[in-house]
Every structure is written in C-alpha cells, then in structure tokens.
PDB file of C-alpha atoms in Angstrom:
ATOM      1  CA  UNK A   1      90.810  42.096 113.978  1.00 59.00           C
ATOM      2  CA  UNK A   2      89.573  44.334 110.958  1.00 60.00           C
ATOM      3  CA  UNK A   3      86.885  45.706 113.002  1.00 57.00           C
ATOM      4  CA  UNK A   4      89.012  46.799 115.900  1.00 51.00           C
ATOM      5  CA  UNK A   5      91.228  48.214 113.754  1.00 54.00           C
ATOM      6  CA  UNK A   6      88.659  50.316 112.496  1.00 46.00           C
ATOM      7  CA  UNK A   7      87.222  51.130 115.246  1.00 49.00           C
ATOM      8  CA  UNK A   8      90.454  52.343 116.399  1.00 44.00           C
ATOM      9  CA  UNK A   9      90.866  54.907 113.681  1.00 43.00           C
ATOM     10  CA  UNK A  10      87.894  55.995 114.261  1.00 48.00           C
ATOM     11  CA  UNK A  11      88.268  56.803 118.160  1.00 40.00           C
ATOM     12  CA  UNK A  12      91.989  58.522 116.973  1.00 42.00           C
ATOM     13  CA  UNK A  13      90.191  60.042 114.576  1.00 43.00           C
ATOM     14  CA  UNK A  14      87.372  61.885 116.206  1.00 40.00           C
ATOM     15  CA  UNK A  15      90.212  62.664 119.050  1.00 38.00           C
ATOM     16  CA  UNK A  16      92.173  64.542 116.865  1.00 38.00           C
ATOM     17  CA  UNK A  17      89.330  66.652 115.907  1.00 39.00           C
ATOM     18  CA  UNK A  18      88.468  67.173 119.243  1.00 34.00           C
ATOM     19  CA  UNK A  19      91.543  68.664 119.939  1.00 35.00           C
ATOM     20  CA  UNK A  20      91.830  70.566 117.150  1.00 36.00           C
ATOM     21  CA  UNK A  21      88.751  72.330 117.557  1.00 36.00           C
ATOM     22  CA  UNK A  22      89.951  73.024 121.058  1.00 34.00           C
ATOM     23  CA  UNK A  23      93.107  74.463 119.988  1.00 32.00           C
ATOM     24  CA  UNK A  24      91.445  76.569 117.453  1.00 34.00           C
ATOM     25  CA  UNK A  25      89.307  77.648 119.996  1.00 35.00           C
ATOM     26  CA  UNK A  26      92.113  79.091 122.479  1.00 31.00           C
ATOM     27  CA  UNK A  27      93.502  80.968 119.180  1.00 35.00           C
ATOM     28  CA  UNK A  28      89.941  82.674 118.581  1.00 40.00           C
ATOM     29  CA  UNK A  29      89.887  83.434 122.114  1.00 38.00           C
ATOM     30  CA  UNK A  30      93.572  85.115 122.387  1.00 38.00           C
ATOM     31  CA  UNK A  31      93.114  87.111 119.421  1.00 47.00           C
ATOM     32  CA  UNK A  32      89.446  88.481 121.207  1.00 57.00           C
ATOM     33  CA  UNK A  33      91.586  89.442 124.462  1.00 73.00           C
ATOM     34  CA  UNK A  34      91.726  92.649 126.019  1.00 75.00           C
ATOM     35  CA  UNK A  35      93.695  94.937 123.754  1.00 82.00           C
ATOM     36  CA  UNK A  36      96.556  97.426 124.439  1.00 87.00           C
ATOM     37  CA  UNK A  37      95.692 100.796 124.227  1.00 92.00           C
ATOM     38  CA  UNK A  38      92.726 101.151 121.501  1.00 94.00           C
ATOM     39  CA  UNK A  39      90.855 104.608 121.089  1.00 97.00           C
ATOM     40  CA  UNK A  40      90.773 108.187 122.931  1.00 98.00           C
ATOM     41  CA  UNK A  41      87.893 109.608 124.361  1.00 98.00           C
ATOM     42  CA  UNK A  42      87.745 112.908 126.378  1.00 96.00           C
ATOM     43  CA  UNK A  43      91.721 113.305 126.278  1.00 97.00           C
ATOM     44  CA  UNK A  44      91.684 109.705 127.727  1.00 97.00           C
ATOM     45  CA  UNK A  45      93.102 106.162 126.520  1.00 97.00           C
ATOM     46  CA  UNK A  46      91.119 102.962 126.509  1.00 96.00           C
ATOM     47  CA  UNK A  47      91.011  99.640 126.136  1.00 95.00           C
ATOM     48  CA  UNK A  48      89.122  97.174 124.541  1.00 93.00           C
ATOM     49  CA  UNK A  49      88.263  93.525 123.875  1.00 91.00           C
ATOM     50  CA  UNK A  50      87.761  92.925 120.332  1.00 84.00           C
ATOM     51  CA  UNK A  51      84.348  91.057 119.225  1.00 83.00           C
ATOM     52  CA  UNK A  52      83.106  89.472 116.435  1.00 80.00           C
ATOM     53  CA  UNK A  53      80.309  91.885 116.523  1.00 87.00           C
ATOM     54  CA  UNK A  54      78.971  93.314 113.396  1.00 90.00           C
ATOM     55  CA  UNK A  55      75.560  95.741 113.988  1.00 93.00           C
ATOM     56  CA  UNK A  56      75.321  96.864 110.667  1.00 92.00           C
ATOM     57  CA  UNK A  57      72.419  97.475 108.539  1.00 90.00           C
ATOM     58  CA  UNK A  58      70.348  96.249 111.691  1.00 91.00           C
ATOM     59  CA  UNK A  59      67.790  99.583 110.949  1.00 92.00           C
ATOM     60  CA  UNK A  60      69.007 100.840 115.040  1.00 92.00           C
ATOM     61  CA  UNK A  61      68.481 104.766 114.887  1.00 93.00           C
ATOM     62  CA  UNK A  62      71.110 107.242 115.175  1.00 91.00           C
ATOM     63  CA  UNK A  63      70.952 107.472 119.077  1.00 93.00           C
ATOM     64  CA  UNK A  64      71.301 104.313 119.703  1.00 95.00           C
ATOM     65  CA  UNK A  65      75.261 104.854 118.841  1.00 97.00           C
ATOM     66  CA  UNK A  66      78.267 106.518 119.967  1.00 98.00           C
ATOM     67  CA  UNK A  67      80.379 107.676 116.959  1.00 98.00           C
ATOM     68  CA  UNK A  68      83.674 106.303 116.755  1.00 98.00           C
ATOM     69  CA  UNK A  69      86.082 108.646 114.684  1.00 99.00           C
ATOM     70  CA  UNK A  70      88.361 106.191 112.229  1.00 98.00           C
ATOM     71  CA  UNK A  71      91.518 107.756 111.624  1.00 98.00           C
ATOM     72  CA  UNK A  72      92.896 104.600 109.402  1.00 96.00           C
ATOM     73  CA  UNK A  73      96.597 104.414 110.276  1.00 96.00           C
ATOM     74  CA  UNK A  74      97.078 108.206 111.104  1.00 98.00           C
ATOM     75  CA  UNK A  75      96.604 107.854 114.975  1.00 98.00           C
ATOM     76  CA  UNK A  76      94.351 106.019 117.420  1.00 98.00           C
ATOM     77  CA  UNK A  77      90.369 106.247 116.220  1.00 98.00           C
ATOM     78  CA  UNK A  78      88.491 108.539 119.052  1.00 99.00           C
ATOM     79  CA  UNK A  79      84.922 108.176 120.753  1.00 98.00           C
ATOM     80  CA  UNK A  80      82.456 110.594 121.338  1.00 98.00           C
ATOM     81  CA  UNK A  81      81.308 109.053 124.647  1.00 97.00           C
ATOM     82  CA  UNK A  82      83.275 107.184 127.285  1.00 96.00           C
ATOM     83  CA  UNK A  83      81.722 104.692 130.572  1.00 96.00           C
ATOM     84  CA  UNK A  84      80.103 107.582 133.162  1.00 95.00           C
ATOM     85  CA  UNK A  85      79.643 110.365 130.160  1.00 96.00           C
ATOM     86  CA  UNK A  86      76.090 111.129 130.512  1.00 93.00           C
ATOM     87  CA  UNK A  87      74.340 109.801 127.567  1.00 91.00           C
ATOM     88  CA  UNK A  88      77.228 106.642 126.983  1.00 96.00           C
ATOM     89  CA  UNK A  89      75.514 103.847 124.748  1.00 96.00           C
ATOM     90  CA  UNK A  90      77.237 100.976 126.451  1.00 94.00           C
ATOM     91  CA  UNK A  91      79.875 100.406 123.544  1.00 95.00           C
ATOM     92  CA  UNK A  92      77.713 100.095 120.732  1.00 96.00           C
ATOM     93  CA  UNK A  93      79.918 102.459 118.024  1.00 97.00           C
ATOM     94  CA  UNK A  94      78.626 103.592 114.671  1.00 97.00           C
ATOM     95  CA  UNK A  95      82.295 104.413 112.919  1.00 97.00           C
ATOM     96  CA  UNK A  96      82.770 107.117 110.959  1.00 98.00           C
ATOM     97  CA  UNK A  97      86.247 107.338 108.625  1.00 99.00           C
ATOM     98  CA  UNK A  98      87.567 110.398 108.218  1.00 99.00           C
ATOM     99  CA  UNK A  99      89.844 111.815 105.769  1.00 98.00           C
ATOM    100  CA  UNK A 100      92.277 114.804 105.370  1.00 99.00           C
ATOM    101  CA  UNK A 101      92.234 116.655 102.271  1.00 98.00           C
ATOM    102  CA  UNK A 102      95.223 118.217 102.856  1.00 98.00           C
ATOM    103  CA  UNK A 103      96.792 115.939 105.221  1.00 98.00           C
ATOM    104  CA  UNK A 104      96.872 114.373 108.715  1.00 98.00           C
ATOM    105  CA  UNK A 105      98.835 117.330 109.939  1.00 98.00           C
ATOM    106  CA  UNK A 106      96.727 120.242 108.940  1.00 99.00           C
ATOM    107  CA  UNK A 107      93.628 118.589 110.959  1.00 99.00           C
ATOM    108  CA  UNK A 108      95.594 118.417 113.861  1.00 99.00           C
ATOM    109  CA  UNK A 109      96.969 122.050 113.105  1.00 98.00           C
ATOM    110  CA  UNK A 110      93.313 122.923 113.476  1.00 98.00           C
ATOM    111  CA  UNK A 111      92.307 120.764 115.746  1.00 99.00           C
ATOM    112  CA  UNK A 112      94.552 120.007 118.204  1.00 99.00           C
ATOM    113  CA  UNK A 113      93.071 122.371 121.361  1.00 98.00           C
ATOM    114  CA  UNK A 114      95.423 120.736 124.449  1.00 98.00           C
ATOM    115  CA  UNK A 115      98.607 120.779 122.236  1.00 98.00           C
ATOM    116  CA  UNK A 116      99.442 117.338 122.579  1.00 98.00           C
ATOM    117  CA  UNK A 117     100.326 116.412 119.176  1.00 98.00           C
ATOM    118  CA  UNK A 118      97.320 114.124 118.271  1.00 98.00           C
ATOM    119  CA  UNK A 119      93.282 114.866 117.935  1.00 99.00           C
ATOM    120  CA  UNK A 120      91.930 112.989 120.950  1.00 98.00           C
ATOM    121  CA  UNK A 121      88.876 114.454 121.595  1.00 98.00           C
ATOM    122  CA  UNK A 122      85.177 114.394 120.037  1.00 98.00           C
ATOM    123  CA  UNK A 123      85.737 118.259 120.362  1.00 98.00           C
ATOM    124  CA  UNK A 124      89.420 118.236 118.635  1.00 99.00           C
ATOM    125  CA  UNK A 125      87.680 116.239 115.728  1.00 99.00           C
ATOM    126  CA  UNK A 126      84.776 118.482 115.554  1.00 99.00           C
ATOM    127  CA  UNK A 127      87.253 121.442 115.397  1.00 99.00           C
ATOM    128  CA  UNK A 128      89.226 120.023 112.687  1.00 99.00           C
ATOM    129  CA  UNK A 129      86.181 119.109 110.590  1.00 99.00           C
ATOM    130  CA  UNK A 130      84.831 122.735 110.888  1.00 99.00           C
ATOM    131  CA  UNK A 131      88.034 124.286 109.928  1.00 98.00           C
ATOM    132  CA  UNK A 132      87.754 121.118 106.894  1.00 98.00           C
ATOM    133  CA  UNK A 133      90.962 119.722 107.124  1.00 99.00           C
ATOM    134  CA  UNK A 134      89.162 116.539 108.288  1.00 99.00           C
ATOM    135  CA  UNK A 135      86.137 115.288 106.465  1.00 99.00           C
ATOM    136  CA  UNK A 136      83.635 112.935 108.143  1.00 99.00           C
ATOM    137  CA  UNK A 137      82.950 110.594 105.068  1.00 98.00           C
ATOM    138  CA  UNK A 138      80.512 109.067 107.151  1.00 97.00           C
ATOM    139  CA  UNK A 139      79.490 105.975 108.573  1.00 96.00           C
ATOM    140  CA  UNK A 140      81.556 102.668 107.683  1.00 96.00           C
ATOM    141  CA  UNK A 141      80.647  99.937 110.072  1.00 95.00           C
ATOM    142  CA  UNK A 142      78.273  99.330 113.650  1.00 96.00           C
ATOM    143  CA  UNK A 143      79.970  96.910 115.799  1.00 95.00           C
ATOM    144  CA  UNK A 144      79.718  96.305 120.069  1.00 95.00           C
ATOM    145  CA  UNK A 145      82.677  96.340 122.598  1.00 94.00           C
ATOM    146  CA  UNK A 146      83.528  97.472 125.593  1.00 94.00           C
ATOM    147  CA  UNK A 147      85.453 101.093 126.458  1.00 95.00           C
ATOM    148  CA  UNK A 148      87.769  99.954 129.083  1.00 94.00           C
ATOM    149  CA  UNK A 149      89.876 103.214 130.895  1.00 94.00           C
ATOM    150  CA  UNK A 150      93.359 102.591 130.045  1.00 88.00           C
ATOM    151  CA  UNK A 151      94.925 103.940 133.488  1.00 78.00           C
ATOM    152  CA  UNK A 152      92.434 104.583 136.760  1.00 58.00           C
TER     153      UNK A 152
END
C-alpha cells in the first residue's frame, strides 16, 4: 500500500510539472507575439515580434546592421532600413540611444522635415543630430526581429 502511494505522488507530481512548464511556456510565447505598432522607418509604422535575441559583442562588422534610433520614452525608436529598402539587413538592428541636450522638442524643431509632430525618419534623425539637438551616444545593444509594415 506504501509503495502505491508513493508511486502515486510521484505520477501527480511529475504531472504537475508538466503542466506547469506548459503553462509557462504559453506565457513566454504571448509576451514574444506580434507587437502593436513598434518603430518608424521611412515615414512608415511597423510591427514586430519581440525575441529573445541578444547579438551583442558577437565581433559582426558595422554593415552587417541596420541602426535602430532609441528614443527611450520620447516617441517610437526609428530604423534606418525597412523590408524592400535596397541594402535592408533582414532585422538584425545595432541600437543607438540618443539624447537631447536641450530637449525632445528642439530635435524635432530641427528635425521634423514632413511636419508631423514626431522624427520618423533616418533622415529627420540625421537632421536633428546635425543641427545637435539630438546626440547619437552610440551603440547600446544588437538584437534580431522582424520589421513587419504596420498598414499595406
């Protein structure tokens, strides 16, 4: 009867588990789905699907990279390169933070060349770090995902 017993926690026991790993995979998964709107590029939204990726300090040369412009919580980061711009490194992004010496709103002052109210261009960013109210403190982190147009 002992035995059984035992042997009965054991079974309940290694089900739980089971299941808990299986639960905790479905959370890891839903937290990697496809995001809501993510980054610009070229004027454009896009989406992405977040990955546990981390490239960094793998020795890959400059080229092999996109730059991704990191805003921290002043707007939506941009890219330099979007799916069917010539030269487009599959997703692989080498970030670059930025910061504004004398404010988010100068750079986009500067910057801003469509007049929509936010930098969402590799060419608005460029503008407002020649002007200097953005600085490109270079590069923080190399990660992979995808660029996924926002609207068709």
């Amino acid at each position: 009867m002992q035995n059984v017993r035992v042997r009965t926690l054991r079974v309940f026991g290694a089900a739980a588990a089971v299941a808990a790993a299986a639960v905790l995979g479905l959370a890891a998964q839903a937290s990697a789905g496809v995001s809501g709107p993510a980054f610009y590029a070229d004027g454009e939204l896009y989406r992405t699907v977040g990955t546990p990726t981390d490239l960094s300090h793998t020795g890959a040369p400059d080229r092999a990279w996109d730059v991704l412009y990191s805003f921290g919580d002043a707007q939506r980061n941009v890219a330099e390169a979007a799916p069917g711009d010539a030269g487009y490194n599959g997703g692989r992004w080498q970030v670059h933070a930025l910061s504004f010496p004398a404010g988010y709103a100068a750079a986009v002052t500067n910057g801003d060349l469509d007049g929509d109210g936010v930098l969402d261009s590799a060419i608005e960013v460029r503008a407002a770090v020649t002007a200097g109210s953005a600085i490109d403190t270079g590069v923080v982190k190399q990660f992979e995902c995808p660029a996924i147009p926002l609207h068709n």
